[in-house]
Tab-separated table of C-alpha atoms in Angstrom:
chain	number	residue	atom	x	y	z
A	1	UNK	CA	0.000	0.000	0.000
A	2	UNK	CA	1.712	3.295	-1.038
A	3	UNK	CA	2.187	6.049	1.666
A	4	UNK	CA	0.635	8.796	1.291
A	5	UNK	CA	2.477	12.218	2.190
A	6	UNK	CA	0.781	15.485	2.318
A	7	UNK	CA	3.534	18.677	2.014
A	8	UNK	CA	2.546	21.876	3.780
A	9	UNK	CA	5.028	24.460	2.334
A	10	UNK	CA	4.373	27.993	2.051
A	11	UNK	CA	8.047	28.863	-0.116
A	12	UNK	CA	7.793	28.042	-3.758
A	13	UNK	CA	11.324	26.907	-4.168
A	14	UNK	CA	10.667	24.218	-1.386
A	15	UNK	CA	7.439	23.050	-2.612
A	16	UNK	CA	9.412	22.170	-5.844
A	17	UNK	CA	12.717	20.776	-4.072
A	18	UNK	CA	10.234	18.592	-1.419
A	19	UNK	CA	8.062	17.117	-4.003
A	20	UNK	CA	10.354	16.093	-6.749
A	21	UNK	CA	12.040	14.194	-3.582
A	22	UNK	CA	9.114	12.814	-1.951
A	23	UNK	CA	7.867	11.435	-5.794
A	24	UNK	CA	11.290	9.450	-5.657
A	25	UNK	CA	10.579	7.623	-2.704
A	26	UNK	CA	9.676	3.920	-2.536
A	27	UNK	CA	5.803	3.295	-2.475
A	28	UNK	CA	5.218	7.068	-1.769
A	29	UNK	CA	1.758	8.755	-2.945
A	30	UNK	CA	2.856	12.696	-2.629
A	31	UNK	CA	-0.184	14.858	-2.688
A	32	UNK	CA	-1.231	18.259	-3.659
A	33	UNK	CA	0.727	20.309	-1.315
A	34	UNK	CA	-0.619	23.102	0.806
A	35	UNK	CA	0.340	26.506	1.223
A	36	UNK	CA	-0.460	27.271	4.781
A	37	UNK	CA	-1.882	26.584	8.168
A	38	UNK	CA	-5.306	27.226	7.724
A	39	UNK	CA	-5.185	24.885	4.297
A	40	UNK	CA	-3.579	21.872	5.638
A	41	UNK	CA	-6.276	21.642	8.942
A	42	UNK	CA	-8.990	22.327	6.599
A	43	UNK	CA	-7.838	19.692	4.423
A	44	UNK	CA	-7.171	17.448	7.179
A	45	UNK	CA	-10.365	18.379	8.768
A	46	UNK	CA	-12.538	17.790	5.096
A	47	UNK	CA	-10.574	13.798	4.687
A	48	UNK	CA	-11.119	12.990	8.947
A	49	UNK	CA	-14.985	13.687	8.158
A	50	UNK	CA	-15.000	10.934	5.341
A	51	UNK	CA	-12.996	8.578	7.744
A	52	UNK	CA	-9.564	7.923	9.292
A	53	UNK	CA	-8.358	6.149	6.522
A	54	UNK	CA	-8.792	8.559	4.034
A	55	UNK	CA	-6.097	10.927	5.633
A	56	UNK	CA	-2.517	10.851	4.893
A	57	UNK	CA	-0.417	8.763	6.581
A	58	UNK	CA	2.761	11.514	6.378
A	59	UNK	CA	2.526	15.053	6.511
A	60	UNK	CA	5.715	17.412	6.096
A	61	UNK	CA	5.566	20.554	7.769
A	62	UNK	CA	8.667	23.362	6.406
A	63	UNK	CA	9.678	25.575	9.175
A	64	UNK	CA	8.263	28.351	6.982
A	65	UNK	CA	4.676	27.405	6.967
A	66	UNK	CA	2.623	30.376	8.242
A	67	UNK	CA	0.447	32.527	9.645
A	68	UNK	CA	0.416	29.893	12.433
A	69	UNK	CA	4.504	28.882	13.698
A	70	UNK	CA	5.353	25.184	12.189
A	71	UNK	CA	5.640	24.391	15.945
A	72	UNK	CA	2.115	25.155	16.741
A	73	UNK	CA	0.719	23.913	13.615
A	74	UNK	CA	2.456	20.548	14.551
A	75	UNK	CA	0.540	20.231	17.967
A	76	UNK	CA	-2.640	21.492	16.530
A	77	UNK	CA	-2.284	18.419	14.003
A	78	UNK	CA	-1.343	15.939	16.538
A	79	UNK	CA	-4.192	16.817	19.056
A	80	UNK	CA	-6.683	16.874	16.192
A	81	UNK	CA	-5.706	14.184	13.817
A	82	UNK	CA	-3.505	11.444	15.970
A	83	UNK	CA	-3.482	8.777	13.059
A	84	UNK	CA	-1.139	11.012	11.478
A	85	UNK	CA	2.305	11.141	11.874
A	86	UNK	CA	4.497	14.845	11.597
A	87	UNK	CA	7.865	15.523	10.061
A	88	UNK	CA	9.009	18.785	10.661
A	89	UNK	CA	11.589	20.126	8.281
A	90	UNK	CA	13.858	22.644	9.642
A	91	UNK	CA	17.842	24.294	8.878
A	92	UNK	CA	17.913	24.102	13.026
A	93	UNK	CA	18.565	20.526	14.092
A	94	UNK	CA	20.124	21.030	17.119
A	95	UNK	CA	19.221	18.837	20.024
A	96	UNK	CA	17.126	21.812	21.750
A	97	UNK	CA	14.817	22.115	18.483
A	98	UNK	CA	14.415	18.175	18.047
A	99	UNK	CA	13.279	17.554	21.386
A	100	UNK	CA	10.776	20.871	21.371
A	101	UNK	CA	9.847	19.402	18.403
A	102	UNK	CA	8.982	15.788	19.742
A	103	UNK	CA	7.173	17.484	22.638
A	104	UNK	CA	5.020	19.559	20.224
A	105	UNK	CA	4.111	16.068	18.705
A	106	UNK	CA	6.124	15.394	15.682
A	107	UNK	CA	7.613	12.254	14.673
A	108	UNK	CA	10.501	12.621	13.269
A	109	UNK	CA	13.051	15.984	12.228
A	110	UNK	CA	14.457	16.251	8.620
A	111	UNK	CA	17.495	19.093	8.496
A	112	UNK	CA	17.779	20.983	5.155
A	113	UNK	CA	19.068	20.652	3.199
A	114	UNK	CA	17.328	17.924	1.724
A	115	UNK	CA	18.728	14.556	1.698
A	116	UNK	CA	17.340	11.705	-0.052
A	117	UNK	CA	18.481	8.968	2.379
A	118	UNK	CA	17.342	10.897	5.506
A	119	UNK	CA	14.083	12.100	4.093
A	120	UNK	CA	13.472	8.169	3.038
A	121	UNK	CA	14.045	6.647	6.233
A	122	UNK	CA	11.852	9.246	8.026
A	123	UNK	CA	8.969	9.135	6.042
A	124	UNK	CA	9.191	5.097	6.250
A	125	UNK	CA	9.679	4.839	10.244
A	126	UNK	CA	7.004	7.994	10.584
A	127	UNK	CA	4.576	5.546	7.924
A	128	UNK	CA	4.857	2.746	9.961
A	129	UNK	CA	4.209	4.596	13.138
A	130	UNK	CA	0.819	5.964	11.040
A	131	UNK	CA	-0.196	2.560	10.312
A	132	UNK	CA	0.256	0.749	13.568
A	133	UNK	CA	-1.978	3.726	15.309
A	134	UNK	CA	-4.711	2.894	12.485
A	135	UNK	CA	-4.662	-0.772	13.513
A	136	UNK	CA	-5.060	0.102	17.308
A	137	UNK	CA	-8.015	2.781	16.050
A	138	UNK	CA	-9.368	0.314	14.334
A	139	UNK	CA	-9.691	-2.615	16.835
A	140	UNK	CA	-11.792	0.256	19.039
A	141	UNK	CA	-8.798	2.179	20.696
A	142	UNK	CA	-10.566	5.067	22.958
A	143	UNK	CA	-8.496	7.602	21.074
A	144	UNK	CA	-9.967	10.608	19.453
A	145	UNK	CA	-9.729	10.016	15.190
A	146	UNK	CA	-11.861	12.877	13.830
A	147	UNK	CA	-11.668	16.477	12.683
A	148	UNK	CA	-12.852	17.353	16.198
A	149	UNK	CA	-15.873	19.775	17.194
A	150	UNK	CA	-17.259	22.931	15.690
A	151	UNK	CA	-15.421	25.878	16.849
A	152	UNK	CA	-17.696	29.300	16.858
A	153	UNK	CA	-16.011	32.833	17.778
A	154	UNK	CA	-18.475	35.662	18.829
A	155	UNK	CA	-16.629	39.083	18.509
A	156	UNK	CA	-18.245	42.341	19.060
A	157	UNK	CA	-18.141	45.296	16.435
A	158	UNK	CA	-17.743	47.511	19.888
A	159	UNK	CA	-19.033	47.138	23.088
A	160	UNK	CA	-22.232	46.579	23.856
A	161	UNK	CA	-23.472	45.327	20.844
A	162	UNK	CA	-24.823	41.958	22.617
A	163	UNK	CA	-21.757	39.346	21.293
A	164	UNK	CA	-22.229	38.088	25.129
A	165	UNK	CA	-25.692	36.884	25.156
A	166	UNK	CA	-25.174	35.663	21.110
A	167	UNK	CA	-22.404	33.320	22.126
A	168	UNK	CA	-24.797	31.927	25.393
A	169	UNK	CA	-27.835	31.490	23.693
A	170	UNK	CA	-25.919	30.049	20.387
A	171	UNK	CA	-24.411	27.670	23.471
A	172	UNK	CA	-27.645	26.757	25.103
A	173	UNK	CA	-29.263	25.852	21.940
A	174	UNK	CA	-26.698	23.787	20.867
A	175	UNK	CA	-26.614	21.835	24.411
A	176	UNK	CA	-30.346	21.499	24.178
A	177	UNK	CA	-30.122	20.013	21.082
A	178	UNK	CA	-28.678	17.489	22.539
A	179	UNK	CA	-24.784	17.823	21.651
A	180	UNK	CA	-21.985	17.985	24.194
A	181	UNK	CA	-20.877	21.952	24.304
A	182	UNK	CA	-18.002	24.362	25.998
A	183	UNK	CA	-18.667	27.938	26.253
A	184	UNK	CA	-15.395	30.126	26.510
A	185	UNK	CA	-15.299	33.422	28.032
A	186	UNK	CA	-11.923	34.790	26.002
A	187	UNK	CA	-12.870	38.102	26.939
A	188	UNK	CA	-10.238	38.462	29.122
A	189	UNK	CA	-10.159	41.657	30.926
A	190	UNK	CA	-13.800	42.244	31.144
A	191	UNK	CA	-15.752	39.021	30.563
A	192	UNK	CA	-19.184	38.659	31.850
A	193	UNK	CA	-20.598	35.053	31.047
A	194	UNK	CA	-20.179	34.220	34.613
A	195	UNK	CA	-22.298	36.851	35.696
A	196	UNK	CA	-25.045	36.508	33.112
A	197	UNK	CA	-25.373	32.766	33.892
A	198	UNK	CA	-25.062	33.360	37.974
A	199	UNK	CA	-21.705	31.236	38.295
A	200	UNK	CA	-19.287	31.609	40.707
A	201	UNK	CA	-15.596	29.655	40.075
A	202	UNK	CA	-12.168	30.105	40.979
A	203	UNK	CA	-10.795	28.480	38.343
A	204	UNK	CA	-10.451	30.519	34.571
A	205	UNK	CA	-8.551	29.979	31.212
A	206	UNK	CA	-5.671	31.487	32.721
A	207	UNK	CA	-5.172	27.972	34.659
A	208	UNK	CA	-4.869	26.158	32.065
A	209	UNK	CA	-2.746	28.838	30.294
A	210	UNK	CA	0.374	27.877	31.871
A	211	UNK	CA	-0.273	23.779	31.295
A	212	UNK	CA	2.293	22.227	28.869
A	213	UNK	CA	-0.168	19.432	28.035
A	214	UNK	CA	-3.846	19.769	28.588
A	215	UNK	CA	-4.999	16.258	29.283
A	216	UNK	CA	-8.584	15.554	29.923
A	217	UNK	CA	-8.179	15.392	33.202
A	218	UNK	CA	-7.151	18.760	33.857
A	219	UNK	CA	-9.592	19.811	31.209
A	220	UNK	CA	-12.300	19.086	33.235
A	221	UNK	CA	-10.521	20.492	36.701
A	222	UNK	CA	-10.641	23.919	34.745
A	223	UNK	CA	-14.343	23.535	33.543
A	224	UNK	CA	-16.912	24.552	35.671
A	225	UNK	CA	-20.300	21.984	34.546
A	226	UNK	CA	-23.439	24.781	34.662
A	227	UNK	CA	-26.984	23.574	35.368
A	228	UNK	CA	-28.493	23.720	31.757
A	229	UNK	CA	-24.936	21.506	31.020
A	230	UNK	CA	-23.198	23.797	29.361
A	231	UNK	CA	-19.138	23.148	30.107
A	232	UNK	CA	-18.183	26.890	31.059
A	233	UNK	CA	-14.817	28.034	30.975
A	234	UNK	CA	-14.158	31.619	32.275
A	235	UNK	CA	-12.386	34.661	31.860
A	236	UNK	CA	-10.420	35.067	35.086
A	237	UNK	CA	-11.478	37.051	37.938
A	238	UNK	CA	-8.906	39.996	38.129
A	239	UNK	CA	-8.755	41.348	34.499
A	240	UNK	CA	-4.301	41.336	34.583
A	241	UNK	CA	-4.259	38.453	34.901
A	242	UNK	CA	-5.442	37.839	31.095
A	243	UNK	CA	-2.296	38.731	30.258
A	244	UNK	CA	-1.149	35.070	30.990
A	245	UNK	CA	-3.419	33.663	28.294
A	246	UNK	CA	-1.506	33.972	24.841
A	247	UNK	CA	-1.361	33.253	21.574
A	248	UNK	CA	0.094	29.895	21.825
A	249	UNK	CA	-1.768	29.173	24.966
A	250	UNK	CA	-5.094	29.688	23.362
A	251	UNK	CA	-4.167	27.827	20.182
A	252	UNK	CA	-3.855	24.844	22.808
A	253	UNK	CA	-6.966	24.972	25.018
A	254	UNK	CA	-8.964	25.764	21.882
A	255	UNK	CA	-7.414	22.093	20.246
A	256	UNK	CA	-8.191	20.677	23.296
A	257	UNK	CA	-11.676	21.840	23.414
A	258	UNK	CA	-12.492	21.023	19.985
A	259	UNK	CA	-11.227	17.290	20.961
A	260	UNK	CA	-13.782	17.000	23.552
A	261	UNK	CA	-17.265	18.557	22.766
A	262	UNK	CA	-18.668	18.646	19.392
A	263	UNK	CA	-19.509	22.239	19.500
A	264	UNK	CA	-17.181	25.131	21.158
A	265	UNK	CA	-18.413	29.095	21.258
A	266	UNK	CA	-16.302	31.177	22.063
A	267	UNK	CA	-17.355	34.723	22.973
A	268	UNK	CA	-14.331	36.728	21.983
A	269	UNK	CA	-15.252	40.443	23.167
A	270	UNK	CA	-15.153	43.914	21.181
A	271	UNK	CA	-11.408	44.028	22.176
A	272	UNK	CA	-8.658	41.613	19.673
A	273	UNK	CA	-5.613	41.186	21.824
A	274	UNK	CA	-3.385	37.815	20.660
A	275	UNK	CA	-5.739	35.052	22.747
A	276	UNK	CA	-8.466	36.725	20.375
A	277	UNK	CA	-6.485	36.388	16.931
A	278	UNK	CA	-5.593	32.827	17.830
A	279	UNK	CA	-9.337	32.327	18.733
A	280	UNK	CA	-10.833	33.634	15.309
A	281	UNK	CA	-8.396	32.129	13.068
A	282	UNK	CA	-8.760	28.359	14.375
A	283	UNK	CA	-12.786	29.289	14.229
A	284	UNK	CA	-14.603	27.045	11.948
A	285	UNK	CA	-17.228	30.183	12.254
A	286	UNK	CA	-16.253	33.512	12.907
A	287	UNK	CA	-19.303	35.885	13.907
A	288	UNK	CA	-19.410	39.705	14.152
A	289	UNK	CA	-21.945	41.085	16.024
A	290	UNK	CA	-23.046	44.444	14.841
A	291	UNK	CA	-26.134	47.165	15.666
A	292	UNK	CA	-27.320	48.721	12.389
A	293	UNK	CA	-26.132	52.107	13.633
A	294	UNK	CA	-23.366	54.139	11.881
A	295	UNK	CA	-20.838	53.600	14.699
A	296	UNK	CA	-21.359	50.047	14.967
A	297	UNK	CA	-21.374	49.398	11.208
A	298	UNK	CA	-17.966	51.034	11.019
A	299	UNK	CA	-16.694	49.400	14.065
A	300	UNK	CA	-17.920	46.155	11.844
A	301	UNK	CA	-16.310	47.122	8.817
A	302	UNK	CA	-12.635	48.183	11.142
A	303	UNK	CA	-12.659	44.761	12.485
A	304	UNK	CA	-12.981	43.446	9.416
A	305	UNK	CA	-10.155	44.894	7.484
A	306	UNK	CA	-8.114	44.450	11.035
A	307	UNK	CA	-8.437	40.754	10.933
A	308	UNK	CA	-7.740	40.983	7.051
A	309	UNK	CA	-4.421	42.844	7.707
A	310	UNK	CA	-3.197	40.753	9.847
A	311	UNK	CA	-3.933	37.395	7.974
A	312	UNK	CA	-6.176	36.328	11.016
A	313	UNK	CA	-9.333	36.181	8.817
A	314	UNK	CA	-10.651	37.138	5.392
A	315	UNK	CA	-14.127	39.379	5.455
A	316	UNK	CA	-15.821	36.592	3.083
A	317	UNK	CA	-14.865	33.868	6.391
A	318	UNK	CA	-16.875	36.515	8.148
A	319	UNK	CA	-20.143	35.958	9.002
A	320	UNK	CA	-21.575	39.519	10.280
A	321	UNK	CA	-24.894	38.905	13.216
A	322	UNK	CA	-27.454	41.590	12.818
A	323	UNK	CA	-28.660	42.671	16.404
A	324	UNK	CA	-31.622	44.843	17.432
A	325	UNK	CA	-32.731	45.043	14.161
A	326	UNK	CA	-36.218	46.905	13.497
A	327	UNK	CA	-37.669	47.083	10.255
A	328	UNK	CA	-37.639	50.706	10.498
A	329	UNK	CA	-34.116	51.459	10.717
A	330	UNK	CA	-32.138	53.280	7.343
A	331	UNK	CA	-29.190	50.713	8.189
A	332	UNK	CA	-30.321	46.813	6.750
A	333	UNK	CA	-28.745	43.917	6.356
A	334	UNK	CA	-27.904	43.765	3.072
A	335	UNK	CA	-26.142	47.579	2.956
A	336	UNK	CA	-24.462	46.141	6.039
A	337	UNK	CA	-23.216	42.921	3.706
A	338	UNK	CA	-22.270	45.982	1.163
A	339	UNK	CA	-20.096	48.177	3.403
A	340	UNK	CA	-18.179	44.937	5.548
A	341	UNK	CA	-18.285	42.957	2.066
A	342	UNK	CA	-18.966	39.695	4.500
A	343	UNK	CA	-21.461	37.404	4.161
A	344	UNK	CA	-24.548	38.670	6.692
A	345	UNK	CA	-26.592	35.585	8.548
A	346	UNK	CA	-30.555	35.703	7.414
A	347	UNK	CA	-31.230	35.995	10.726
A	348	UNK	CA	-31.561	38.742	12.183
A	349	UNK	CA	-32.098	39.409	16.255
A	350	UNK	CA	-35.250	41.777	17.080
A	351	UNK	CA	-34.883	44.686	19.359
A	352	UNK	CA	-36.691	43.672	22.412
A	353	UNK	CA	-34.494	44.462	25.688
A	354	UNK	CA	-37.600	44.254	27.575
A	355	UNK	CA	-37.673	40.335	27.193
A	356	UNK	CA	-33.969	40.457	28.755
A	357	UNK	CA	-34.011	43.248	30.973
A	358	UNK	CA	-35.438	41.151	34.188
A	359	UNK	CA	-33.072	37.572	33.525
A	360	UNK	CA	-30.200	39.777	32.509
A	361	UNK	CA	-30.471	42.080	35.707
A	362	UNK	CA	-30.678	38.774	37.581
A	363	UNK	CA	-27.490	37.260	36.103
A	364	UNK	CA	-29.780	34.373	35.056
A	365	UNK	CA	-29.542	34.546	30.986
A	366	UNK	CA	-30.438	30.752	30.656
A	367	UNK	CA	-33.933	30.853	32.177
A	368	UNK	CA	-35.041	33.784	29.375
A	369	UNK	CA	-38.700	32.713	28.268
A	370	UNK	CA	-39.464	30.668	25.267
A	371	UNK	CA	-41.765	32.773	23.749
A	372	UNK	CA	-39.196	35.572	23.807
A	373	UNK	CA	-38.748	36.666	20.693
A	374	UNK	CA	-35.462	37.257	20.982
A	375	UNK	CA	-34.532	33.886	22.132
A	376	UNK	CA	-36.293	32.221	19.232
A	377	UNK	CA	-34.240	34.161	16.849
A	378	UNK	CA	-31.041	33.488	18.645
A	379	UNK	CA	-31.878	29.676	18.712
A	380	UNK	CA	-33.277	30.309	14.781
A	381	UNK	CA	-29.546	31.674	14.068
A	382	UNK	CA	-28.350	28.257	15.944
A	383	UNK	CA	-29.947	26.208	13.663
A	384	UNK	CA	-28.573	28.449	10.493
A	385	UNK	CA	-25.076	27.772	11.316
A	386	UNK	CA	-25.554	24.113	11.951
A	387	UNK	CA	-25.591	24.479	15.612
A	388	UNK	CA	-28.103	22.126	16.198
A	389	UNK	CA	-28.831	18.175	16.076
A	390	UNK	CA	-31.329	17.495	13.294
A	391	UNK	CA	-35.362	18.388	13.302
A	392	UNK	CA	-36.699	15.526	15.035
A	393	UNK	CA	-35.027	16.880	18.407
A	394	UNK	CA	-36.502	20.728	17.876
A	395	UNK	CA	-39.170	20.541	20.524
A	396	UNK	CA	-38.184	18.904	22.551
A	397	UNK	CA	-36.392	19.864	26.476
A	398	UNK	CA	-38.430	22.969	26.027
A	399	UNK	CA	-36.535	24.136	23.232
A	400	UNK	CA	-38.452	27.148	20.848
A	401	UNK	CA	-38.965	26.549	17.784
A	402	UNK	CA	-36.129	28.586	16.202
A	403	UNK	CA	-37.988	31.634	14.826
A	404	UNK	CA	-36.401	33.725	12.733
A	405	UNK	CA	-35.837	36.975	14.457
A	406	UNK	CA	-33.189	39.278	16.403
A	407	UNK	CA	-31.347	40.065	20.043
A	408	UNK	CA	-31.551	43.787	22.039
A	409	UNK	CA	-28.549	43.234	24.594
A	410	UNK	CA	-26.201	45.311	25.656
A	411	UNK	CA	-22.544	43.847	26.895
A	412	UNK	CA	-22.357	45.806	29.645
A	413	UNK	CA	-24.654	45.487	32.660
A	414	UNK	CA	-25.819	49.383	32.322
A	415	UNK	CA	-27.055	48.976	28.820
A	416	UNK	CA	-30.966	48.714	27.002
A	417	UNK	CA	-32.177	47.922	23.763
């Protein structure tokens, strides 16, 4: 059976030097490379959903892969995809970069340049390793073999625009539904899901921020298990202290989220520090929540090309949330789609603070009526973004029936609709 070796080189030069190599290997199957991070997961993620064996048995990371470091990218791969075995290729093969390497999860360490005989008996010990782990998989190993959960990033245009109560409801719906789901507060300095859903914790994302390896164990030591069964994990009580949480860290926790629950919203605030970025770029759905006022719309549209500059996230991977939306407002949803040039959802979130104003002042978001209007359309949006299990669950657990509407929240506690 041929091996098949997936390159993920963002250089030009060593796309062409790596793959006229890897095509003169013994029994290799070299595929299309990819040019970056976000490509190879995506095309990882697209083969894991057909089935295990269907991914490649090899893939090469270069040292120059970006926007996300080749280190990174190589734990990402090996939390998310274990059947498949890493070779990082690097021009530093000292000892220290070999065993970082092996601790970030690769299996083997190719120096460049390229060598023929070292790149051959790599790829064949890393192969074999691939296959043997596909055996144990397949004789019912309890290891974790697909693309992994549904990542969902709530950002706010500014403050105030309601990205809180989005990413809750968008959480409760999807727990309802009856699928296993985290809610992150990555709002570091001034998160307020703990407040909105009456929860009091000592433990925050900044635990786990300083954890080399997040095993499930101390997963669930950081995860505080709410009544409606939502698996909260909160910003930390003294805003500093968010400080703790980077780039790198968040890439982590987010992985090993996504391993565990098959849907993970994460409620990234109006503010984009580096926890943020790292948030929104492993999203599988990145939401902007916007008012249709001027200020917000621009905010919207700033964000936007923000997250465009800084290779974090193109505006058509955007999906902009319209919130306390009336039909008599000059601002609609599809001039919104016109000035962010991101795709808009078709729902829309009414502006009815009066629904909210008596759960929110109590802390107690997750008891908000059915019949609220505004619930119905945040649950409606659920379903749109494939939030939700299938129909034949849709009533029941008390669950509305996911009417299309629109949310009036405010972030902040001193806000109305």
């Amino acid at each position: 059976m041929p091996t098949r070796i997936l390159p993920a080189v963002g250089d030009a030069d060593a796309v062409r030097s790596l793959t006229t190599l890897l095509s003169q290997l013994p029994d290799a199957e070299p595929v299309a490379p990819v040019a970056d991070s976000t490509q190879l997961v995506d095309t990882l993620a697209r083969l894991a959903a057909e089935s295990v064996d269907e991914l490649p048995e090899v893939v090469v990371v270069h040292e120059r892969i970006g926007p996300v470091p080749a280190l990174e990218l190589i734990r990402e791969v090996a939390l998310r995809f274990p059947a498949v075995g890493v070779i990082l290729v690097t021009s530093d093969a000292s000892p220290g970069l070999f065993q970082a390497a092996m601790d970030y999860g690769a299996r083997g360490l190719v120096a460049l340049p390229l060598g023929y005989e070292e790149l051959a008996s790599r790829v064949q010990a890393v192969a074999q390793w691939s296959v043997g782990v596909r055996r144990h998989l397949g004789s019912g190993g309890d290891v974790f073999t697909g693309a992994g959960g549904t990542v969902v990033t709530v950002s706010g245009a500014k403050g105030g625009v309601g990205a809180t109560l989005t990413a809750i409801q968008l959480a409760l719906a999807a727990q309802a539904s009856g699928r296993t789901t985290a809610l992150v507060d990555m709002d570091l300095q001034t998160g307020d899901v703990a407040a909105y859903l009456d929860v009091q914790f000592r433990r925050s994302v900044v635990d786990l921020a300083a954890v080399g390896d997040i095993s499930p164990r101390v997963l669930a030591d950081a995860v505080f298990r709410h009544d409606t069964g939502l698996a909260l994990l909160l910003a930390p009580g003294e805003g500093e202290r968010g400080e703790d949480v980077t780039d790198r860290a968040t890439r982590q926790i987010v992985s090993a989220l996504r391993s565990r629950y098959e849907v993970v919203v994460i409620d990234c605030g109006a503010q984009l520090g580096g926890a943020g970025a790292a948030a929104v770029e492993m999203a599988d759905t990145a939401l902007l929540v916007t008012t249709p006022d001027v200020i917000a719309v621009r905010g919207a549209k700033r964000a936007v090309r923000m997250w465009d500059r800084l290779q974090i996230r193109k505006a058509e991977e955007t999906t902009v949330v319209v919130n306390r939306h009336t039909r008599s407002t000059e601002i609609q949803p599809p001039l919104i789609r016109k000035i962010t040039a991101t795709a808009v959802a078709a729902t829309v979130i009414p502006a009815h603070f009066k629904e909210l104003q008596a759960v929110v002042d109590a802390g107690r978001v997750h008891e908000l009526e059915n019949k609220s209007t505004v619930k119905q359309a945040l649950w409606g949006l659920a379903g749109e973004l494939g939030l939700v299990k299938a129909a034949e669950g849709a009533h029941k657990g008390g669950r509305p029936r996911g009417d299309r509407g629109s949310v009036s929240f405010r972030r902040r506690r001193d806000g109305g609709g």
